[in-house]
Amino acid sequence: MPEITRHHTNARMSQLVIHNGIAYLAGQVGTPGASVSEQTAAILSQIDTLLAEAGTDKSNLLTAQIWLSDIGTQFADMNAVWDAWVPEGKAPARWTGEAKLATQDYDVEIIVTAAI
């Protein structure tokens, strides 16, 4: 069985799990109370860091799951930052939904997987 490697682990979760050539990231959130654009930019920076730690980058994204606290008012702002970040021609399979997040100060959470 291939090895499972966990990074930044606590009793509840790991921020990064690597298995069988795939990097799985936990949901990333930005600075509580910041704007949607600022939260999205911070999250994408965290994703870049974790992917680099796994030995990959955003050009190898497979999937992205995005949660917004209010999709009706936040979708365009989040997408503006997202679209500038994703490499042209390398967009992952993506889905976006609305959900109550961990606290009311979070408006965006992004979860990705990437090939290594």
PDB file of N, CA and C in Angstrom, residues 35-116:
ATOM      1  N   SER A  35     -12.239  41.616   3.480  1.00  0.00           N
ATOM      2  CA  SER A  35     -13.149  41.568   2.328  1.00  0.00           C
ATOM      3  C   SER A  35     -13.042  40.208   1.640  1.00  0.00           C
ATOM      4  N   VAL A  36     -14.026  39.901   0.818  1.00  0.00           N
ATOM      5  CA  VAL A  36     -14.010  38.652   0.063  1.00  0.00           C
ATOM      6  C   VAL A  36     -12.768  38.576  -0.819  1.00  0.00           C
ATOM      7  N   SER A  37     -12.425  39.666  -1.469  1.00  0.00           N
ATOM      8  CA  SER A  37     -11.230  39.686  -2.322  1.00  0.00           C
ATOM      9  C   SER A  37      -9.974  39.431  -1.504  1.00  0.00           C
ATOM     10  N   GLU A  38      -9.865  40.070  -0.349  1.00  0.00           N
ATOM     11  CA  GLU A  38      -8.688  39.883   0.510  1.00  0.00           C
ATOM     12  C   GLU A  38      -8.630  38.462   1.059  1.00  0.00           C
ATOM     13  N   GLN A  39      -9.770  37.918   1.486  1.00  0.00           N
ATOM     14  CA  GLN A  39      -9.783  36.544   1.977  1.00  0.00           C
ATOM     15  C   GLN A  39      -9.374  35.575   0.871  1.00  0.00           C
ATOM     16  N   THR A  40      -9.913  35.784  -0.330  1.00  0.00           N
ATOM     17  CA  THR A  40      -9.578  34.896  -1.448  1.00  0.00           C
ATOM     18  C   THR A  40      -8.084  34.959  -1.766  1.00  0.00           C
ATOM     19  N   ALA A  41      -7.518  36.155  -1.828  1.00  0.00           N
ATOM     20  CA  ALA A  41      -6.088  36.300  -2.115  1.00  0.00           C
ATOM     21  C   ALA A  41      -5.239  35.606  -1.054  1.00  0.00           C
ATOM     22  N   ALA A  42      -5.599  35.749   0.212  1.00  0.00           N
ATOM     23  CA  ALA A  42      -4.852  35.102   1.297  1.00  0.00           C
ATOM     24  C   ALA A  42      -4.951  33.581   1.192  1.00  0.00           C
ATOM     25  N   ILE A  43      -6.128  33.095   0.889  1.00  0.00           N
ATOM     26  CA  ILE A  43      -6.322  31.648   0.739  1.00  0.00           C
ATOM     27  C   ILE A  43      -5.469  31.115  -0.397  1.00  0.00           C
ATOM     28  N   LEU A  44      -5.480  31.778  -1.525  1.00  0.00           N
ATOM     29  CA  LEU A  44      -4.715  31.304  -2.678  1.00  0.00           C
ATOM     30  C   LEU A  44      -3.218  31.333  -2.403  1.00  0.00           C
ATOM     31  N   SER A  45      -2.762  32.290  -1.629  1.00  0.00           N
ATOM     32  CA  SER A  45      -1.361  32.324  -1.211  1.00  0.00           C
ATOM     33  C   SER A  45      -1.036  31.123  -0.318  1.00  0.00           C
ATOM     34  N   GLN A  46      -1.936  30.802   0.607  1.00  0.00           N
ATOM     35  CA  GLN A  46      -1.751  29.630   1.476  1.00  0.00           C
ATOM     36  C   GLN A  46      -1.731  28.356   0.639  1.00  0.00           C
ATOM     37  N   ILE A  47      -2.603  28.279  -0.343  1.00  0.00           N
ATOM     38  CA  ILE A  47      -2.632  27.108  -1.220  1.00  0.00           C
ATOM     39  C   ILE A  47      -1.310  26.985  -1.975  1.00  0.00           C
ATOM     40  N   ASP A  48      -0.794  28.090  -2.502  1.00  0.00           N
ATOM     41  CA  ASP A  48       0.509  28.065  -3.178  1.00  0.00           C
ATOM     42  C   ASP A  48       1.589  27.490  -2.266  1.00  0.00           C
ATOM     43  N   THR A  49       1.606  27.937  -1.013  1.00  0.00           N
ATOM     44  CA  THR A  49       2.609  27.483  -0.048  1.00  0.00           C
ATOM     45  C   THR A  49       2.489  25.986   0.229  1.00  0.00           C
ATOM     46  N   LEU A  50       1.269  25.518   0.462  1.00  0.00           N
ATOM     47  CA  LEU A  50       1.060  24.099   0.755  1.00  0.00           C
ATOM     48  C   LEU A  50       1.365  23.232  -0.462  1.00  0.00           C
ATOM     49  N   LEU A  51       0.985  23.681  -1.640  1.00  0.00           N
ATOM     50  CA  LEU A  51       1.295  22.910  -2.846  1.00  0.00           C
ATOM     51  C   LEU A  51       2.806  22.818  -3.059  1.00  0.00           C
ATOM     52  N   ALA A  52       3.514  23.905  -2.820  1.00  0.00           N
ATOM     53  CA  ALA A  52       4.979  23.884  -2.940  1.00  0.00           C
ATOM     54  C   ALA A  52       5.582  22.891  -1.950  1.00  0.00           C
ATOM     55  N   GLU A  53       5.046  22.869  -0.751  1.00  0.00           N
ATOM     56  CA  GLU A  53       5.523  21.917   0.265  1.00  0.00           C
ATOM     57  C   GLU A  53       5.330  20.474  -0.201  1.00  0.00           C
ATOM     58  N   ALA A  54       4.269  20.244  -0.968  1.00  0.00           N
ATOM     59  CA  ALA A  54       3.984  18.902  -1.480  1.00  0.00           C
ATOM     60  C   ALA A  54       4.791  18.576  -2.728  1.00  0.00           C
ATOM     61  N   GLY A  55       5.491  19.585  -3.282  1.00  0.00           N
ATOM     62  CA  GLY A  55       6.280  19.354  -4.479  1.00  0.00           C
ATOM     63  C   GLY A  55       5.488  19.550  -5.765  1.00  0.00           C
ATOM     64  N   THR A  56       4.453  20.395  -5.710  1.00  0.00           N
ATOM     65  CA  THR A  56       3.644  20.654  -6.890  1.00  0.00           C
ATOM     66  C   THR A  56       3.265  22.134  -6.917  1.00  0.00           C
ATOM     67  N   ASP A  57       2.382  22.503  -7.815  1.00  0.00           N
ATOM     68  CA  ASP A  57       1.931  23.892  -7.877  1.00  0.00           C
ATOM     69  C   ASP A  57       0.544  23.968  -8.508  1.00  0.00           C
ATOM     70  N   LYS A  58       0.027  25.183  -8.631  1.00  0.00           N
ATOM     71  CA  LYS A  58      -1.348  25.389  -9.094  1.00  0.00           C
ATOM     72  C   LYS A  58      -1.570  24.952 -10.544  1.00  0.00           C
ATOM     73  N   SER A  59      -0.519  24.776 -11.311  1.00  0.00           N
ATOM     74  CA  SER A  59      -0.694  24.292 -12.685  1.00  0.00           C
ATOM     75  C   SER A  59      -1.100  22.825 -12.717  1.00  0.00           C
ATOM     76  N   ASN A  60      -0.988  22.137 -11.566  1.00  0.00           N
ATOM     77  CA  ASN A  60      -1.341  20.724 -11.463  1.00  0.00           C
ATOM     78  C   ASN A  60      -2.628  20.490 -10.678  1.00  0.00           C
ATOM     79  N   LEU A  61      -3.432  21.539 -10.490  1.00  0.00           N
ATOM     80  CA  LEU A  61      -4.694  21.374  -9.776  1.00  0.00           C
ATOM     81  C   LEU A  61      -5.607  20.404 -10.523  1.00  0.00           C
ATOM     82  N   LEU A  62      -6.264  19.544  -9.755  1.00  0.00           N
ATOM     83  CA  LEU A  62      -7.245  18.620 -10.314  1.00  0.00           C
ATOM     84  C   LEU A  62      -8.665  19.101 -10.032  1.00  0.00           C
ATOM     85  N   THR A  63      -8.904  19.467  -8.774  1.00  0.00           N
ATOM     86  CA  THR A  63     -10.236  19.920  -8.367  1.00  0.00           C
ATOM     87  C   THR A  63     -10.120  21.115  -7.432  1.00  0.00           C
ATOM     88  N   ALA A  64     -11.173  21.901  -7.408  1.00  0.00           N
ATOM     89  CA  ALA A  64     -11.295  23.008  -6.455  1.00  0.00           C
ATOM     90  C   ALA A  64     -12.748  23.089  -6.013  1.00  0.00           C
ATOM     91  N   GLN A  65     -12.931  23.159  -4.725  1.00  0.00           N
ATOM     92  CA  GLN A  65     -14.254  23.315  -4.126  1.00  0.00           C
ATOM     93  C   GLN A  65     -14.238  24.641  -3.379  1.00  0.00           C
ATOM     94  N   ILE A  66     -15.162  25.523  -3.724  1.00  0.00           N
ATOM     95  CA  ILE A  66     -15.194  26.853  -3.130  1.00  0.00           C
ATOM     96  C   ILE A  66     -16.525  27.054  -2.428  1.00  0.00           C
ATOM     97  N   TRP A  67     -16.457  27.506  -1.192  1.00  0.00           N
ATOM     98  CA  TRP A  67     -17.643  27.818  -0.410  1.00  0.00           C
ATOM     99  C   TRP A  67     -17.651  29.315  -0.114  1.00  0.00           C
ATOM    100  N   LEU A  68     -18.798  29.929  -0.351  1.00  0.00           N
ATOM    101  CA  LEU A  68     -19.008  31.345  -0.056  1.00  0.00           C
ATOM    102  C   LEU A  68     -20.147  31.473   0.934  1.00  0.00           C
ATOM    103  N   SER A  69     -20.041  32.433   1.843  1.00  0.00           N
ATOM    104  CA  SER A  69     -21.122  32.624   2.813  1.00  0.00           C
ATOM    105  C   SER A  69     -22.354  33.261   2.180  1.00  0.00           C
ATOM    106  N   ASP A  70     -22.174  33.973   1.052  1.00  0.00           N
ATOM    107  CA  ASP A  70     -23.296  34.574   0.315  1.00  0.00           C
ATOM    108  C   ASP A  70     -22.936  34.599  -1.172  1.00  0.00           C
ATOM    109  N   ILE A  71     -23.287  33.546  -1.870  1.00  0.00           N
ATOM    110  CA  ILE A  71     -22.886  33.417  -3.275  1.00  0.00           C
ATOM    111  C   ILE A  71     -23.470  34.533  -4.139  1.00  0.00           C
ATOM    112  N   GLY A  72     -24.621  35.042  -3.765  1.00  0.00           N
ATOM    113  CA  GLY A  72     -25.265  36.080  -4.553  1.00  0.00           C
ATOM    114  C   GLY A  72     -24.511  37.389  -4.600  1.00  0.00           C
ATOM    115  N   THR A  73     -23.825  37.738  -3.510  1.00  0.00           N
ATOM    116  CA  THR A  73     -23.112  39.016  -3.457  1.00  0.00           C
ATOM    117  C   THR A  73     -21.597  38.877  -3.538  1.00  0.00           C
ATOM    118  N   GLN A  74     -21.066  37.658  -3.396  1.00  0.00           N
ATOM    119  CA  GLN A  74     -19.620  37.479  -3.295  1.00  0.00           C
ATOM    120  C   GLN A  74     -18.975  36.768  -4.478  1.00  0.00           C
ATOM    121  N   PHE A  75     -19.781  36.166  -5.323  1.00  0.00           N
ATOM    122  CA  PHE A  75     -19.271  35.332  -6.414  1.00  0.00           C
ATOM    123  C   PHE A  75     -18.346  36.112  -7.351  1.00  0.00           C
ATOM    124  N   ALA A  76     -18.750  37.285  -7.771  1.00  0.00           N
ATOM    125  CA  ALA A  76     -17.946  38.070  -8.718  1.00  0.00           C
ATOM    126  C   ALA A  76     -16.620  38.507  -8.105  1.00  0.00           C
ATOM    127  N   ASP A  77     -16.632  38.960  -6.855  1.00  0.00           N
ATOM    128  CA  ASP A  77     -15.390  39.398  -6.201  1.00  0.00           C
ATOM    129  C   ASP A  77     -14.415  38.243  -6.032  1.00  0.00           C
ATOM    130  N   MET A  78     -14.929  37.085  -5.612  1.00  0.00           N
ATOM    131  CA  MET A  78     -14.065  35.918  -5.456  1.00  0.00           C
ATOM    132  C   MET A  78     -13.506  35.506  -6.816  1.00  0.00           C
ATOM    133  N   ASN A  79     -14.365  35.451  -7.842  1.00  0.00           N
ATOM    134  CA  ASN A  79     -13.927  35.031  -9.174  1.00  0.00           C
ATOM    135  C   ASN A  79     -12.876  35.958  -9.767  1.00  0.00           C
ATOM    136  N   ALA A  80     -12.956  37.247  -9.492  1.00  0.00           N
ATOM    137  CA  ALA A  80     -11.960  38.186 -10.022  1.00  0.00           C
ATOM    138  C   ALA A  80     -10.563  37.814  -9.534  1.00  0.00           C
ATOM    139  N   VAL A  81     -10.457  37.462  -8.265  1.00  0.00           N
ATOM    140  CA  VAL A  81      -9.163  37.072  -7.699  1.00  0.00           C
ATOM    141  C   VAL A  81      -8.769  35.688  -8.202  1.00  0.00           C
ATOM    142  N   TRP A  82      -9.705  34.762  -8.194  1.00  0.00           N
ATOM    143  CA  TRP A  82      -9.464  33.396  -8.658  1.00  0.00           C
ATOM    144  C   TRP A  82      -8.968  33.396 -10.100  1.00  0.00           C
ATOM    145  N   ASP A  83      -9.681  34.115 -10.990  1.00  0.00           N
ATOM    146  CA  ASP A  83      -9.348  34.109 -12.410  1.00  0.00           C
ATOM    147  C   ASP A  83      -7.942  34.657 -12.682  1.00  0.00           C
ATOM    148  N   ALA A  84      -7.518  35.625 -11.887  1.00  0.00           N
ATOM    149  CA  ALA A  84      -6.167  36.176 -12.041  1.00  0.00           C
ATOM    150  C   ALA A  84      -5.095  35.200 -11.549  1.00  0.00           C
ATOM    151  N   TRP A  85      -5.472  34.287 -10.675  1.00  0.00           N
ATOM    152  CA  TRP A  85      -4.528  33.348 -10.052  1.00  0.00           C
ATOM    153  C   TRP A  85      -4.354  32.063 -10.850  1.00  0.00           C
ATOM    154  N   VAL A  86      -5.419  31.536 -11.421  1.00  0.00           N
ATOM    155  CA  VAL A  86      -5.356  30.242 -12.112  1.00  0.00           C
ATOM    156  C   VAL A  86      -4.588  30.397 -13.427  1.00  0.00           C
ATOM    157  N   PRO A  87      -3.595  29.546 -13.669  1.00  0.00           N
ATOM    158  CA  PRO A  87      -2.847  29.631 -14.927  1.00  0.00           C
ATOM    159  C   PRO A  87      -3.752  29.367 -16.130  1.00  0.00           C
ATOM    160  N   GLU A  88      -3.582  30.160 -17.164  1.00  0.00           N
ATOM    161  CA  GLU A  88      -4.399  30.007 -18.367  1.00  0.00           C
ATOM    162  C   GLU A  88      -4.271  28.595 -18.922  1.00  0.00           C
ATOM    163  N   GLY A  89      -5.404  28.002 -19.209  1.00  0.00           N
ATOM    164  CA  GLY A  89      -5.432  26.648 -19.759  1.00  0.00           C
ATOM    165  C   GLY A  89      -5.234  25.549 -18.736  1.00  0.00           C
ATOM    166  N   LYS A  90      -5.126  25.894 -17.446  1.00  0.00           N
ATOM    167  CA  LYS A  90      -4.845  24.904 -16.398  1.00  0.00           C
ATOM    168  C   LYS A  90      -5.938  24.888 -15.315  1.00  0.00           C
ATOM    169  N   ALA A  91      -7.126  25.372 -15.638  1.00  0.00           N
ATOM    170  CA  ALA A  91      -8.202  25.430 -14.636  1.00  0.00           C
ATOM    171  C   ALA A  91      -8.613  24.025 -14.205  1.00  0.00           C
ATOM    172  N   PRO A  92      -8.808  23.825 -12.907  1.00  0.00           N
ATOM    173  CA  PRO A  92      -9.238  22.517 -12.413  1.00  0.00           C
ATOM    174  C   PRO A  92     -10.741  22.329 -12.606  1.00  0.00           C
ATOM    175  N   ALA A  93     -11.213  21.114 -12.408  1.00  0.00           N
ATOM    176  CA  ALA A  93     -12.648  20.898 -12.254  1.00  0.00           C
ATOM    177  C   ALA A  93     -13.034  21.657 -10.977  1.00  0.00           C
ATOM    178  N   ARG A  94     -14.109  22.436 -11.049  1.00  0.00           N
ATOM    179  CA  ARG A  94     -14.418  23.317  -9.917  1.00  0.00           C
ATOM    180  C   ARG A  94     -15.911  23.345  -9.662  1.00  0.00           C
ATOM    181  N   TRP A  95     -16.254  23.435  -8.389  1.00  0.00           N
ATOM    182  CA  TRP A  95     -17.631  23.678  -8.007  1.00  0.00           C
ATOM    183  C   TRP A  95     -17.657  24.720  -6.915  1.00  0.00           C
ATOM    184  N   THR A  96     -18.714  25.518  -6.898  1.00  0.00           N
ATOM    185  CA  THR A  96     -18.851  26.605  -5.934  1.00  0.00           C
ATOM    186  C   THR A  96     -20.236  26.536  -5.327  1.00  0.00           C
ATOM    187  N   GLY A  97     -20.311  26.695  -4.019  1.00  0.00           N
ATOM    188  CA  GLY A  97     -21.597  26.665  -3.339  1.00  0.00           C
ATOM    189  C   GLY A  97     -21.642  27.669  -2.211  1.00  0.00           C
ATOM    190  N   GLU A  98     -22.802  27.777  -1.631  1.00  0.00           N
ATOM    191  CA  GLU A  98     -23.023  28.669  -0.494  1.00  0.00           C
ATOM    192  C   GLU A  98     -23.172  27.832   0.764  1.00  0.00           C
ATOM    193  N   ALA A  99     -22.547  28.274   1.841  1.00  0.00           N
ATOM    194  CA  ALA A  99     -22.621  27.546   3.106  1.00  0.00           C
ATOM    195  C   ALA A  99     -22.323  28.479   4.266  1.00  0.00           C
ATOM    196  N   LYS A 100     -22.838  28.131   5.433  1.00  0.00           N
ATOM    197  CA  LYS A 100     -22.386  28.792   6.652  1.00  0.00           C
ATOM    198  C   LYS A 100     -21.003  28.249   6.938  1.00  0.00           C
ATOM    199  N   LEU A 101     -20.036  29.144   7.123  1.00  0.00           N
ATOM    200  CA  LEU A 101     -18.670  28.715   7.390  1.00  0.00           C
ATOM    201  C   LEU A 101     -18.422  28.666   8.896  1.00  0.00           C
ATOM    202  N   ALA A 102     -17.207  28.347   9.296  1.00  0.00           N
ATOM    203  CA  ALA A 102     -16.893  28.093  10.705  1.00  0.00           C
ATOM    204  C   ALA A 102     -17.306  29.238  11.635  1.00  0.00           C
ATOM    205  N   THR A 103     -17.100  30.476  11.201  1.00  0.00           N
ATOM    206  CA  THR A 103     -17.583  31.629  11.964  1.00  0.00           C
ATOM    207  C   THR A 103     -18.132  32.641  10.961  1.00  0.00           C
ATOM    208  N   GLN A 104     -18.892  33.589  11.444  1.00  0.00           N
ATOM    209  CA  GLN A 104     -19.486  34.589  10.545  1.00  0.00           C
ATOM    210  C   GLN A 104     -18.444  35.537   9.967  1.00  0.00           C
ATOM    211  N   ASP A 105     -17.225  35.511  10.477  1.00  0.00           N
ATOM    212  CA  ASP A 105     -16.154  36.363   9.955  1.00  0.00           C
ATOM    213  C   ASP A 105     -15.486  35.802   8.708  1.00  0.00           C
ATOM    214  N   TYR A 106     -15.755  34.534   8.404  1.00  0.00           N
ATOM    215  CA  TYR A 106     -15.206  33.918   7.196  1.00  0.00           C
ATOM    216  C   TYR A 106     -16.255  33.977   6.097  1.00  0.00           C
ATOM    217  N   ASP A 107     -15.850  34.442   4.923  1.00  0.00           N
ATOM    218  CA  ASP A 107     -16.752  34.509   3.775  1.00  0.00           C
ATOM    219  C   ASP A 107     -16.368  33.536   2.666  1.00  0.00           C
ATOM    220  N   VAL A 108     -15.127  33.034   2.690  1.00  0.00           N
ATOM    221  CA  VAL A 108     -14.632  32.170   1.622  1.00  0.00           C
ATOM    222  C   VAL A 108     -13.843  31.017   2.236  1.00  0.00           C
ATOM    223  N   GLU A 109     -14.045  29.809   1.711  1.00  0.00           N
ATOM    224  CA  GLU A 109     -13.219  28.662   2.041  1.00  0.00           C
ATOM    225  C   GLU A 109     -12.966  27.914   0.738  1.00  0.00           C
ATOM    226  N   ILE A 110     -11.703  27.538   0.512  1.00  0.00           N
ATOM    227  CA  ILE A 110     -11.341  26.850  -0.729  1.00  0.00           C
ATOM    228  C   ILE A 110     -10.579  25.557  -0.381  1.00  0.00           C
ATOM    229  N   ILE A 111     -10.970  24.490  -1.055  1.00  0.00           N
ATOM    230  CA  ILE A 111     -10.376  23.165  -0.870  1.00  0.00           C
ATOM    231  C   ILE A 111      -9.894  22.704  -2.249  1.00  0.00           C
ATOM    232  N   VAL A 112      -8.648  22.257  -2.356  1.00  0.00           N
ATOM    233  CA  VAL A 112      -8.142  21.794  -3.650  1.00  0.00           C
ATOM    234  C   VAL A 112      -7.435  20.442  -3.516  1.00  0.00           C
ATOM    235  N   THR A 113      -7.339  19.765  -4.655  1.00  0.00           N
ATOM    236  CA  THR A 113      -6.477  18.600  -4.807  1.00  0.00           C
ATOM    237  C   THR A 113      -5.582  18.875  -6.012  1.00  0.00           C
ATOM    238  N   ALA A 114      -4.376  18.300  -5.980  1.00  0.00           N
ATOM    239  CA  ALA A 114      -3.433  18.511  -7.086  1.00  0.00           C
ATOM    240  C   ALA A 114      -2.592  17.262  -7.308  1.00  0.00           C
ATOM    241  N   ALA A 115      -2.232  17.045  -8.560  1.00  0.00           N
ATOM    242  CA  ALA A 115      -1.290  15.979  -8.890  1.00  0.00           C
ATOM    243  C   ALA A 115       0.110  16.439  -8.506  1.00  0.00           C
ATOM    244  N   ILE A 116       0.916  15.491  -8.105  1.00  0.00           N
ATOM    245  CA  ILE A 116       2.311  15.805  -7.748  1.00  0.00           C
ATOM    246  C   ILE A 116       3.208  15.347  -8.887  1.00  0.00           C
TER     247      ILE A 116
END
